[in-house]
């Protein structure tokens, strides 16, 4: 009977393997990672944008002070030029030229400030859009995280149940049979036990030789498939039912 238990153990281990893959390789992990990366990019862009905005505002303040200085200079020149204080023609000409260049300077400064203000406005709009994207990204990330957590909790619960079943099952199997099981599993990539149905090994679909067939009815015998090397287990539906009834009584 314990060979049937080994086969059941293999079934359980295969189911545990499938669940573990779903747990560890869950596609929601990737979704969470992608959403986190998207949020990171938006946050980085927003941070850079805000830095740039700070620099632009600083430049604007400085430029406005410069403009005030230039305007004051122009005002002063203008007043002196038309105050009648200066009579010397040469000096007046010089002042006129100077006033002209200060006017040019003022115009250029005003133009620069204007384009700077436009750039700031653009940057502010970008910051608003990025802030909205950041909020949306955070919601999206949180949503994926919640879905992943729910999924993992579900899978974790199923895994715990199977693990519990496995613990109960292995308690019923002799230690040397468990060692044999581990050995067969290693040798055959997790499918070291094969059922025999209608004299065919279910591991490799090859007929069992008549010499071996007889041994399969001996519950104490260990019979290996001559073709694939798997440990063979033969049980009928009746045996399965009987076994289930046994375990229910026990
Ligand atoms: Zn085989």
PDB file of C-alpha atoms and ligand atoms in Angstrom:
ATOM      1  CA  UNK A   1       0.000   0.000   0.000  1.00  0.00           C
ATOM      2  CA  UNK A   2       2.827   2.363   0.672  1.00  0.00           C
ATOM      3  CA  UNK A   3       3.747   2.466  -3.018  1.00  0.00           C
ATOM      4  CA  UNK A   4       0.327   3.929  -3.685  1.00  0.00           C
ATOM      5  CA  UNK A   5       1.123   6.467  -0.997  1.00  0.00           C
ATOM      6  CA  UNK A   6       4.311   7.329  -2.887  1.00  0.00           C
ATOM      7  CA  UNK A   7       2.275   7.882  -6.019  1.00  0.00           C
ATOM      8  CA  UNK A   8      -0.109  10.101  -4.044  1.00  0.00           C
ATOM      9  CA  UNK A   9       2.870  11.953  -2.660  1.00  0.00           C
ATOM     10  CA  UNK A  10       4.089  12.574  -6.197  1.00  0.00           C
ATOM     11  CA  UNK A  11       0.641  13.885  -7.205  1.00  0.00           C
ATOM     12  CA  UNK A  12       0.709  16.234  -4.227  1.00  0.00           C
ATOM     13  CA  UNK A  13       4.228  17.392  -4.987  1.00  0.00           C
ATOM     14  CA  UNK A  14       3.294  18.088  -8.589  1.00  0.00           C
ATOM     15  CA  UNK A  15       0.312  20.145  -7.421  1.00  0.00           C
ATOM     16  CA  UNK A  16       2.533  21.959  -4.910  1.00  0.00           C
ATOM     17  CA  UNK A  17       5.017  22.644  -7.717  1.00  0.00           C
ATOM     18  CA  UNK A  18       2.329  24.136  -9.951  1.00  0.00           C
ATOM     19  CA  UNK A  19       1.078  26.349  -7.108  1.00  0.00           C
ATOM     20  CA  UNK A  20       4.599  27.401  -6.154  1.00  0.00           C
ATOM     21  CA  UNK A  21       5.260  28.442  -9.752  1.00  0.00           C
ATOM     22  CA  UNK A  22       2.028  30.442  -9.740  1.00  0.00           C
ATOM     23  CA  UNK A  23       3.068  31.999  -6.433  1.00  0.00           C
ATOM     24  CA  UNK A  24       6.659  32.874  -7.326  1.00  0.00           C
ATOM     25  CA  UNK A  25       6.261  33.489 -11.031  1.00  0.00           C
ATOM     26  CA  UNK A  26       2.962  35.288 -10.733  1.00  0.00           C
ATOM     27  CA  UNK A  27       2.483  37.694 -13.672  1.00  0.00           C
ATOM     28  CA  UNK A  28       1.146  40.261 -11.200  1.00  0.00           C
ATOM     29  CA  UNK A  29       4.708  40.593  -9.827  1.00  0.00           C
ATOM     30  CA  UNK A  30       5.700  41.999 -13.224  1.00  0.00           C
ATOM     31  CA  UNK A  31       2.689  44.322 -13.295  1.00  0.00           C
ATOM     32  CA  UNK A  32       3.651  45.695  -9.877  1.00  0.00           C
ATOM     33  CA  UNK A  33       7.266  46.156 -11.000  1.00  0.00           C
ATOM     34  CA  UNK A  34       6.209  47.904 -14.215  1.00  0.00           C
ATOM     35  CA  UNK A  35       3.798  50.215 -12.395  1.00  0.00           C
ATOM     36  CA  UNK A  36       6.507  51.068  -9.832  1.00  0.00           C
ATOM     37  CA  UNK A  37       9.004  51.812 -12.618  1.00  0.00           C
ATOM     38  CA  UNK A  38       6.475  54.059 -14.392  1.00  0.00           C
ATOM     39  CA  UNK A  39       5.791  55.941 -11.166  1.00  0.00           C
ATOM     40  CA  UNK A  40       9.550  56.311 -10.554  1.00  0.00           C
ATOM     41  CA  UNK A  41      10.031  57.839 -13.989  1.00  0.00           C
ATOM     42  CA  UNK A  42       7.180  60.322 -13.493  1.00  0.00           C
ATOM     43  CA  UNK A  43       8.478  61.275 -10.036  1.00  0.00           C
ATOM     44  CA  UNK A  44      11.983  61.775 -11.402  1.00  0.00           C
ATOM     45  CA  UNK A  45      10.712  63.910 -14.262  1.00  0.00           C
ATOM     46  CA  UNK A  46       8.574  65.942 -11.871  1.00  0.00           C
ATOM     47  CA  UNK A  47      11.520  66.484  -9.546  1.00  0.00           C
ATOM     48  CA  UNK A  48      13.744  67.628 -12.409  1.00  0.00           C
ATOM     49  CA  UNK A  49      10.969  69.897 -13.656  1.00  0.00           C
ATOM     50  CA  UNK A  50      10.521  71.482 -10.248  1.00  0.00           C
ATOM     51  CA  UNK A  51      14.246  72.070  -9.957  1.00  0.00           C
ATOM     52  CA  UNK A  52      14.283  73.758 -13.335  1.00  0.00           C
ATOM     53  CA  UNK A  53      11.266  75.833 -12.330  1.00  0.00           C
ATOM     54  CA  UNK A  54      13.031  77.022  -9.168  1.00  0.00           C
ATOM     55  CA  UNK A  55      16.069  78.064 -11.214  1.00  0.00           C
ATOM     56  CA  UNK A  56      13.872  79.847 -13.755  1.00  0.00           C
ATOM     57  CA  UNK A  57      12.002  81.744 -11.020  1.00  0.00           C
ATOM     58  CA  UNK A  58      15.298  82.750  -9.442  1.00  0.00           C
ATOM     59  CA  UNK A  59      16.542  84.006 -12.808  1.00  0.00           C
ATOM     60  CA  UNK A  60      13.285  85.902 -13.277  1.00  0.00           C
ATOM     61  CA  UNK A  61      13.627  87.646  -9.898  1.00  0.00           C
ATOM     62  CA  UNK A  62      17.222  88.583 -10.658  1.00  0.00           C
ATOM     63  CA  UNK A  63      16.239  89.765 -14.133  1.00  0.00           C
ATOM     64  CA  UNK A  64      13.452  91.907 -12.713  1.00  0.00           C
ATOM     65  CA  UNK A  65      15.905  93.585 -10.326  1.00  0.00           C
ATOM     66  CA  UNK A  66      18.275  94.183 -13.230  1.00  0.00           C
ATOM     67  CA  UNK A  67      15.425  95.687 -15.208  1.00  0.00           C
ATOM     68  CA  UNK A  68      14.619  98.037 -12.326  1.00  0.00           C
ATOM     69  CA  UNK A  69      18.246  99.166 -12.245  1.00  0.00           C
ATOM     70  CA  UNK A  70      18.293  99.714 -16.006  1.00  0.00           C
ATOM     71  CA  UNK A  71      14.993 101.619 -15.897  1.00  0.00           C
ATOM     72  CA  UNK A  72      16.280 103.844 -13.092  1.00  0.00           C
ATOM     73  CA  UNK A  73      19.441 104.515 -15.065  1.00  0.00           C
ATOM     74  CA  UNK A  74      17.382 105.417 -18.118  1.00  0.00           C
ATOM     75  CA  UNK A  75      15.106 107.670 -16.091  1.00  0.00           C
ATOM     76  CA  UNK A  76      18.072 109.466 -14.570  1.00  0.00           C
ATOM     77  CA  UNK A  77      19.763 109.966 -17.949  1.00  0.00           C
ATOM     78  CA  UNK A  78      16.550 111.184 -19.455  1.00  0.00           C
ATOM     79  CA  UNK A  79      15.994 113.720 -16.689  1.00  0.00           C
ATOM     80  CA  UNK A  80      19.556 115.025 -16.870  1.00  0.00           C
ATOM     81  CA  UNK A  81      19.440 115.211 -20.635  1.00  0.00           C
ATOM     82  CA  UNK A  82      16.286 117.333 -20.613  1.00  0.00           C
ATOM     83  CA  UNK A  83      16.863 119.208 -17.368  1.00  0.00           C
ATOM     84  CA  UNK A  84      18.804 121.970 -19.115  1.00  0.00           C
ATOM     85  CA  UNK A  85      21.643 121.545 -16.598  1.00  0.00           C
ATOM     86  CA  UNK A  86      24.009 120.262 -19.236  1.00  0.00           C
ATOM     87  CA  UNK A  87      24.791 122.874 -21.865  1.00  0.00           C
ATOM     88  CA  UNK A  88      27.873 121.378 -23.513  1.00  0.00           C
ATOM     89  CA  UNK A  89      26.853 120.037 -26.943  1.00  0.00           C
ATOM     90  CA  UNK A  90      29.526 117.342 -26.939  1.00  0.00           C
ATOM     91  CA  UNK A  91      28.428 116.164 -23.534  1.00  0.00           C
ATOM     92  CA  UNK A  92      24.777 116.222 -24.606  1.00  0.00           C
ATOM     93  CA  UNK A  93      25.610 114.105 -27.634  1.00  0.00           C
ATOM     94  CA  UNK A  94      27.436 111.615 -25.465  1.00  0.00           C
ATOM     95  CA  UNK A  95      24.438 111.480 -23.139  1.00  0.00           C
ATOM     96  CA  UNK A  96      22.084 110.939 -26.058  1.00  0.00           C
ATOM     97  CA  UNK A  97      24.175 108.002 -27.272  1.00  0.00           C
ATOM     98  CA  UNK A  98      24.299 106.584 -23.769  1.00  0.00           C
ATOM     99  CA  UNK A  99      20.533 106.942 -23.395  1.00  0.00           C
ATOM    100  CA  UNK A 100      20.044 105.112 -26.671  1.00  0.00           C
ATOM    101  CA  UNK A 101      22.156 102.206 -25.555  1.00  0.00           C
ATOM    102  CA  UNK A 102      20.401 102.044 -22.182  1.00  0.00           C
ATOM    103  CA  UNK A 103      17.054 101.932 -23.998  1.00  0.00           C
ATOM    104  CA  UNK A 104      18.342  99.042 -26.110  1.00  0.00           C
ATOM    105  CA  UNK A 105      19.502  97.284 -22.969  1.00  0.00           C
ATOM    106  CA  UNK A 106      16.111  97.785 -21.357  1.00  0.00           C
ATOM    107  CA  UNK A 107      14.298  96.407 -24.400  1.00  0.00           C
ATOM    108  CA  UNK A 108      16.549  93.384 -24.579  1.00  0.00           C
ATOM    109  CA  UNK A 109      16.065  92.753 -20.872  1.00  0.00           C
ATOM    110  CA  UNK A 110      12.288  93.041 -21.181  1.00  0.00           C
ATOM    111  CA  UNK A 111      12.309  90.597 -24.062  1.00  0.00           C
ATOM    112  CA  UNK A 112      14.394  88.122 -22.129  1.00  0.00           C
ATOM    113  CA  UNK A 113      12.103  88.343 -19.134  1.00  0.00           C
ATOM    114  CA  UNK A 114       9.085  87.814 -21.321  1.00  0.00           C
ATOM    115  CA  UNK A 115      10.428  84.640 -22.860  1.00  0.00           C
ATOM    116  CA  UNK A 116      11.517  83.474 -19.414  1.00  0.00           C
ATOM    117  CA  UNK A 117       7.977  84.000 -18.125  1.00  0.00           C
ATOM    118  CA  UNK A 118       6.630  81.996 -21.049  1.00  0.00           C
ATOM    119  CA  UNK A 119       9.082  79.185 -20.298  1.00  0.00           C
ATOM    120  CA  UNK A 120       8.014  79.241 -16.636  1.00  0.00           C
ATOM    121  CA  UNK A 121       4.368  79.049 -17.616  1.00  0.00           C
ATOM    122  CA  UNK A 122       5.097  76.039 -19.844  1.00  0.00           C
ATOM    123  CA  UNK A 123       7.097  74.395 -17.093  1.00  0.00           C
ATOM    124  CA  UNK A 124       4.275  74.996 -14.604  1.00  0.00           C
ATOM    125  CA  UNK A 125       1.776  73.361 -16.944  1.00  0.00           C
ATOM    126  CA  UNK A 126       4.116  70.397 -17.313  1.00  0.00           C
ATOM    127  CA  UNK A 127       4.426  70.160 -13.529  1.00  0.00           C
ATOM    128  CA  UNK A 128       0.634  70.128 -13.170  1.00  0.00           C
ATOM    129  CA  UNK A 129       0.358  67.344 -15.746  1.00  0.00           C
ATOM    130  CA  UNK A 130       3.166  65.352 -14.102  1.00  0.00           C
ATOM    131  CA  UNK A 131       1.624  65.801 -10.659  1.00  0.00           C
ATOM    132  CA  UNK A 132      -1.618  64.383 -12.010  1.00  0.00           C
ATOM    133  CA  UNK A 133       0.294  61.502 -13.634  1.00  0.00           C
ATOM    134  CA  UNK A 134       2.073  60.859 -10.350  1.00  0.00           C
ATOM    135  CA  UNK A 135      -1.224  60.606  -8.480  1.00  0.00           C
ATOM    136  CA  UNK A 136      -2.661  58.295 -11.121  1.00  0.00           C
ATOM    137  CA  UNK A 137       0.530  56.228 -11.116  1.00  0.00           C
ATOM    138  CA  UNK A 138       0.430  55.849  -7.343  1.00  0.00           C
ATOM    139  CA  UNK A 139      -3.196  54.706  -7.491  1.00  0.00           C
ATOM    140  CA  UNK A 140      -2.334  52.266 -10.266  1.00  0.00           C
ATOM    141  CA  UNK A 141       0.642  50.862  -8.359  1.00  0.00           C
ATOM    142  CA  UNK A 142      -1.429  50.479  -5.215  1.00  0.00           C
ATOM    143  CA  UNK A 143      -4.096  48.692  -7.215  1.00  0.00           C
ATOM    144  CA  UNK A 144      -1.639  46.175  -8.691  1.00  0.00           C
ATOM    145  CA  UNK A 145      -0.075  45.641  -5.273  1.00  0.00           C
ATOM    146  CA  UNK A 146      -3.466  44.936  -3.743  1.00  0.00           C
ATOM    147  CA  UNK A 147      -4.338  42.493  -6.509  1.00  0.00           C
ATOM    148  CA  UNK A 148      -0.996  40.726  -6.109  1.00  0.00           C
ATOM    149  CA  UNK A 149      -1.449  40.510  -2.339  1.00  0.00           C
ATOM    150  CA  UNK A 150      -4.926  39.049  -2.744  1.00  0.00           C
ATOM    151  CA  UNK A 151      -3.702  36.527  -5.280  1.00  0.00           C
ATOM    152  CA  UNK A 152      -0.721  35.523  -3.158  1.00  0.00           C
ATOM    153  CA  UNK A 153      -2.900  35.184  -0.075  1.00  0.00           C
ATOM    154  CA  UNK A 154      -5.191  32.862  -2.010  1.00  0.00           C
ATOM    155  CA  UNK A 155      -2.342  30.789  -3.439  1.00  0.00           C
ATOM    156  CA  UNK A 156      -0.564  30.801  -0.081  1.00  0.00           C
ATOM    157  CA  UNK A 157      -3.678  29.394   1.576  1.00  0.00           C
ATOM    158  CA  UNK A 158      -3.959  26.631  -1.010  1.00  0.00           C
ATOM    159  CA  UNK A 159      -0.271  25.867  -0.689  1.00  0.00           C
ATOM    160  CA  UNK A 160      -0.533  25.621   3.091  1.00  0.00           C
ATOM    161  CA  UNK A 161      -3.413  23.168   2.719  1.00  0.00           C
ATOM    162  CA  UNK A 162      -1.451  20.980   0.317  1.00  0.00           C
ATOM    163  CA  UNK A 163       1.616  21.162   2.535  1.00  0.00           C
ATOM    164  CA  UNK A 164      -0.501  20.031   5.470  1.00  0.00           C
ATOM    165  CA  UNK A 165      -1.803  17.115   3.394  1.00  0.00           C
ATOM    166  CA  UNK A 166       1.756  16.283   2.442  1.00  0.00           C
ATOM    167  CA  UNK A 167       2.862  16.291   6.093  1.00  0.00           C
ATOM    168  CA  UNK A 168       0.030  13.942   7.022  1.00  0.00           C
ATOM    169  CA  UNK A 169       0.860  11.688   4.089  1.00  0.00           C
ATOM    170  CA  UNK A 170       4.587  11.446   4.753  1.00  0.00           C
ATOM    171  CA  UNK A 171       3.860  10.483   8.366  1.00  0.00           C
ATOM    172  CA  UNK A 172       2.323   7.306   6.976  1.00  0.00           C
ATOM    173  CA  UNK A 173       5.314   6.405   4.806  1.00  0.00           C
ATOM    174  CA  UNK A 174       8.380   4.537   6.069  1.00  0.00           C
ATOM    175  CA  UNK A 175      11.610   6.592   6.073  1.00  0.00           C
ATOM    176  CA  UNK A 176      13.436   4.277   3.642  1.00  0.00           C
ATOM    177  CA  UNK A 177      10.521   4.552   1.214  1.00  0.00           C
ATOM    178  CA  UNK A 178      10.678   8.331   1.511  1.00  0.00           C
ATOM    179  CA  UNK A 179      14.388   8.228   0.718  1.00  0.00           C
ATOM    180  CA  UNK A 180      13.631   6.053  -2.292  1.00  0.00           C
ATOM    181  CA  UNK A 181      10.963   8.557  -3.322  1.00  0.00           C
ATOM    182  CA  UNK A 182      13.394  11.485  -3.163  1.00  0.00           C
ATOM    183  CA  UNK A 183      15.918   9.517  -5.174  1.00  0.00           C
ATOM    184  CA  UNK A 184      13.390   8.628  -7.877  1.00  0.00           C
ATOM    185  CA  UNK A 185      12.152  12.215  -8.027  1.00  0.00           C
ATOM    186  CA  UNK A 186      15.674  13.517  -8.545  1.00  0.00           C
ATOM    187  CA  UNK A 187      16.433  10.957 -11.191  1.00  0.00           C
ATOM    188  CA  UNK A 188      13.232  11.558 -13.152  1.00  0.00           C
ATOM    189  CA  UNK A 189      12.698  15.321 -12.765  1.00  0.00           C
ATOM    190  CA  UNK A 190       9.850  15.098 -10.287  1.00  0.00           C
ATOM    191  CA  UNK A 191       8.045  12.177 -11.924  1.00  0.00           C
ATOM    192  CA  UNK A 192       9.836   9.118 -10.649  1.00  0.00           C
ATOM    193  CA  UNK A 193       6.729   7.085  -9.845  1.00  0.00           C
ATOM    194  CA  UNK A 194       4.586   5.758 -12.662  1.00  0.00           C
ATOM    195  CA  UNK A 195       1.226   4.091 -12.535  1.00  0.00           C
ATOM    196  CA  UNK A 196       0.645   0.946 -14.518  1.00  0.00           C
ATOM    197  CA  UNK A 197      -2.688   0.946 -16.300  1.00  0.00           C
ATOM    198  CA  UNK A 198      -3.647  -1.938 -18.598  1.00  0.00           C
ATOM    199  CA  UNK A 199      -0.060  -3.208 -18.323  1.00  0.00           C
ATOM    200  CA  UNK A 200       1.306   0.037 -19.711  1.00  0.00           C
ATOM    201  CA  UNK A 201       3.777   2.233 -17.839  1.00  0.00           C
ATOM    202  CA  UNK A 202       2.155   5.682 -17.655  1.00  0.00           C
ATOM    203  CA  UNK A 203       5.601   7.231 -17.407  1.00  0.00           C
ATOM    204  CA  UNK A 204       6.754   6.185 -20.883  1.00  0.00           C
ATOM    205  CA  UNK A 205       3.716   4.466 -22.437  1.00  0.00           C
ATOM    206  CA  UNK A 206       5.559   1.188 -22.974  1.00  0.00           C
ATOM    207  CA  UNK A 207       4.142  -2.255 -22.182  1.00  0.00           C
ATOM    208  CA  UNK A 208       5.368  -3.977 -19.045  1.00  0.00           C
ATOM    209  CA  UNK A 209       7.062  -7.312 -19.740  1.00  0.00           C
ATOM    210  CA  UNK A 210       5.180 -10.355 -18.610  1.00  0.00           C
ATOM    211  CA  UNK A 211       8.042 -11.278 -16.268  1.00  0.00           C
ATOM    212  CA  UNK A 212       7.624  -7.995 -14.416  1.00  0.00           C
ATOM    213  CA  UNK A 213       3.871  -8.060 -14.499  1.00  0.00           C
ATOM    214  CA  UNK A 214       3.772 -10.830 -11.928  1.00  0.00           C
ATOM    215  CA  UNK A 215       5.858  -8.839  -9.463  1.00  0.00           C
ATOM    216  CA  UNK A 216       3.426  -5.967  -9.645  1.00  0.00           C
ATOM    217  CA  UNK A 217       0.900  -7.997  -7.674  1.00  0.00           C
ATOM    218  CA  UNK A 218       3.372  -8.425  -4.828  1.00  0.00           C
ATOM    219  CA  UNK A 219       2.853  -5.381  -2.590  1.00  0.00           C
ATOM    220  CA  UNK A 220       6.315  -5.791  -1.060  1.00  0.00           C
ATOM    221  CA  UNK A 221       8.143  -5.856  -4.406  1.00  0.00           C
ATOM    222  CA  UNK A 222       9.794  -2.815  -5.946  1.00  0.00           C
ATOM    223  CA  UNK A 223       9.356  -3.027  -9.696  1.00  0.00           C
ATOM    224  CA  UNK A 224      11.009  -0.600 -12.060  1.00  0.00           C
ATOM    225  CA  UNK A 225      10.005   0.032 -15.641  1.00  0.00           C
ATOM    226  CA  UNK A 226      12.532  -1.654 -17.897  1.00  0.00           C
ATOM    227  CA  UNK A 227      12.177   1.124 -20.405  1.00  0.00           C
ATOM    228  CA  UNK A 228      12.206   4.377 -18.407  1.00  0.00           C
ATOM    229  CA  UNK A 229      13.425   3.207 -15.014  1.00  0.00           C
ATOM    230  CA  UNK A 230      10.535   4.640 -13.026  1.00  0.00           C
ATOM    231  CA  UNK A 231       9.219   2.880  -9.964  1.00  0.00           C
ATOM    232  CA  UNK A 232       5.974   1.228 -10.976  1.00  0.00           C
ATOM    233  CA  UNK A 233       2.782   1.368  -8.956  1.00  0.00           C
ATOM    234  CA  UNK A 234      -0.193  -0.694  -9.866  1.00  0.00           C
ATOM    235  CA  UNK A 235      -3.561  -0.070  -8.347  1.00  0.00           C
ATOM    236  CA  UNK A 236      -7.090  -0.494  -9.481  1.00  0.00           C
ATOM    237  CA  UNK A 237     -10.028   1.747  -8.829  1.00  0.00           C
ATOM    238  CA  UNK A 238     -11.191  -0.702  -6.163  1.00  0.00           C
ATOM    239  CA  UNK A 239      -7.885  -0.432  -4.382  1.00  0.00           C
ATOM    240  CA  UNK A 240      -8.121   3.310  -4.417  1.00  0.00           C
ATOM    241  CA  UNK A 241     -11.613   3.167  -2.926  1.00  0.00           C
ATOM    242  CA  UNK A 242     -10.495   0.685  -0.333  1.00  0.00           C
ATOM    243  CA  UNK A 243      -7.556   2.893   0.557  1.00  0.00           C
ATOM    244  CA  UNK A 244      -9.799   5.914   0.913  1.00  0.00           C
ATOM    245  CA  UNK A 245     -12.141   3.949   3.166  1.00  0.00           C
ATOM    246  CA  UNK A 246      -9.130   2.846   5.244  1.00  0.00           C
ATOM    247  CA  UNK A 247      -7.872   6.357   5.727  1.00  0.00           C
ATOM    248  CA  UNK A 248     -11.352   7.568   6.657  1.00  0.00           C
ATOM    249  CA  UNK A 249     -11.600   4.892   9.316  1.00  0.00           C
ATOM    250  CA  UNK A 250      -8.078   5.513  10.511  1.00  0.00           C
TER     251      UNK A 250
HETATM  252 ZN1  LIG B   1       8.226   3.433 -18.163  1.00  0.00          ZN
END
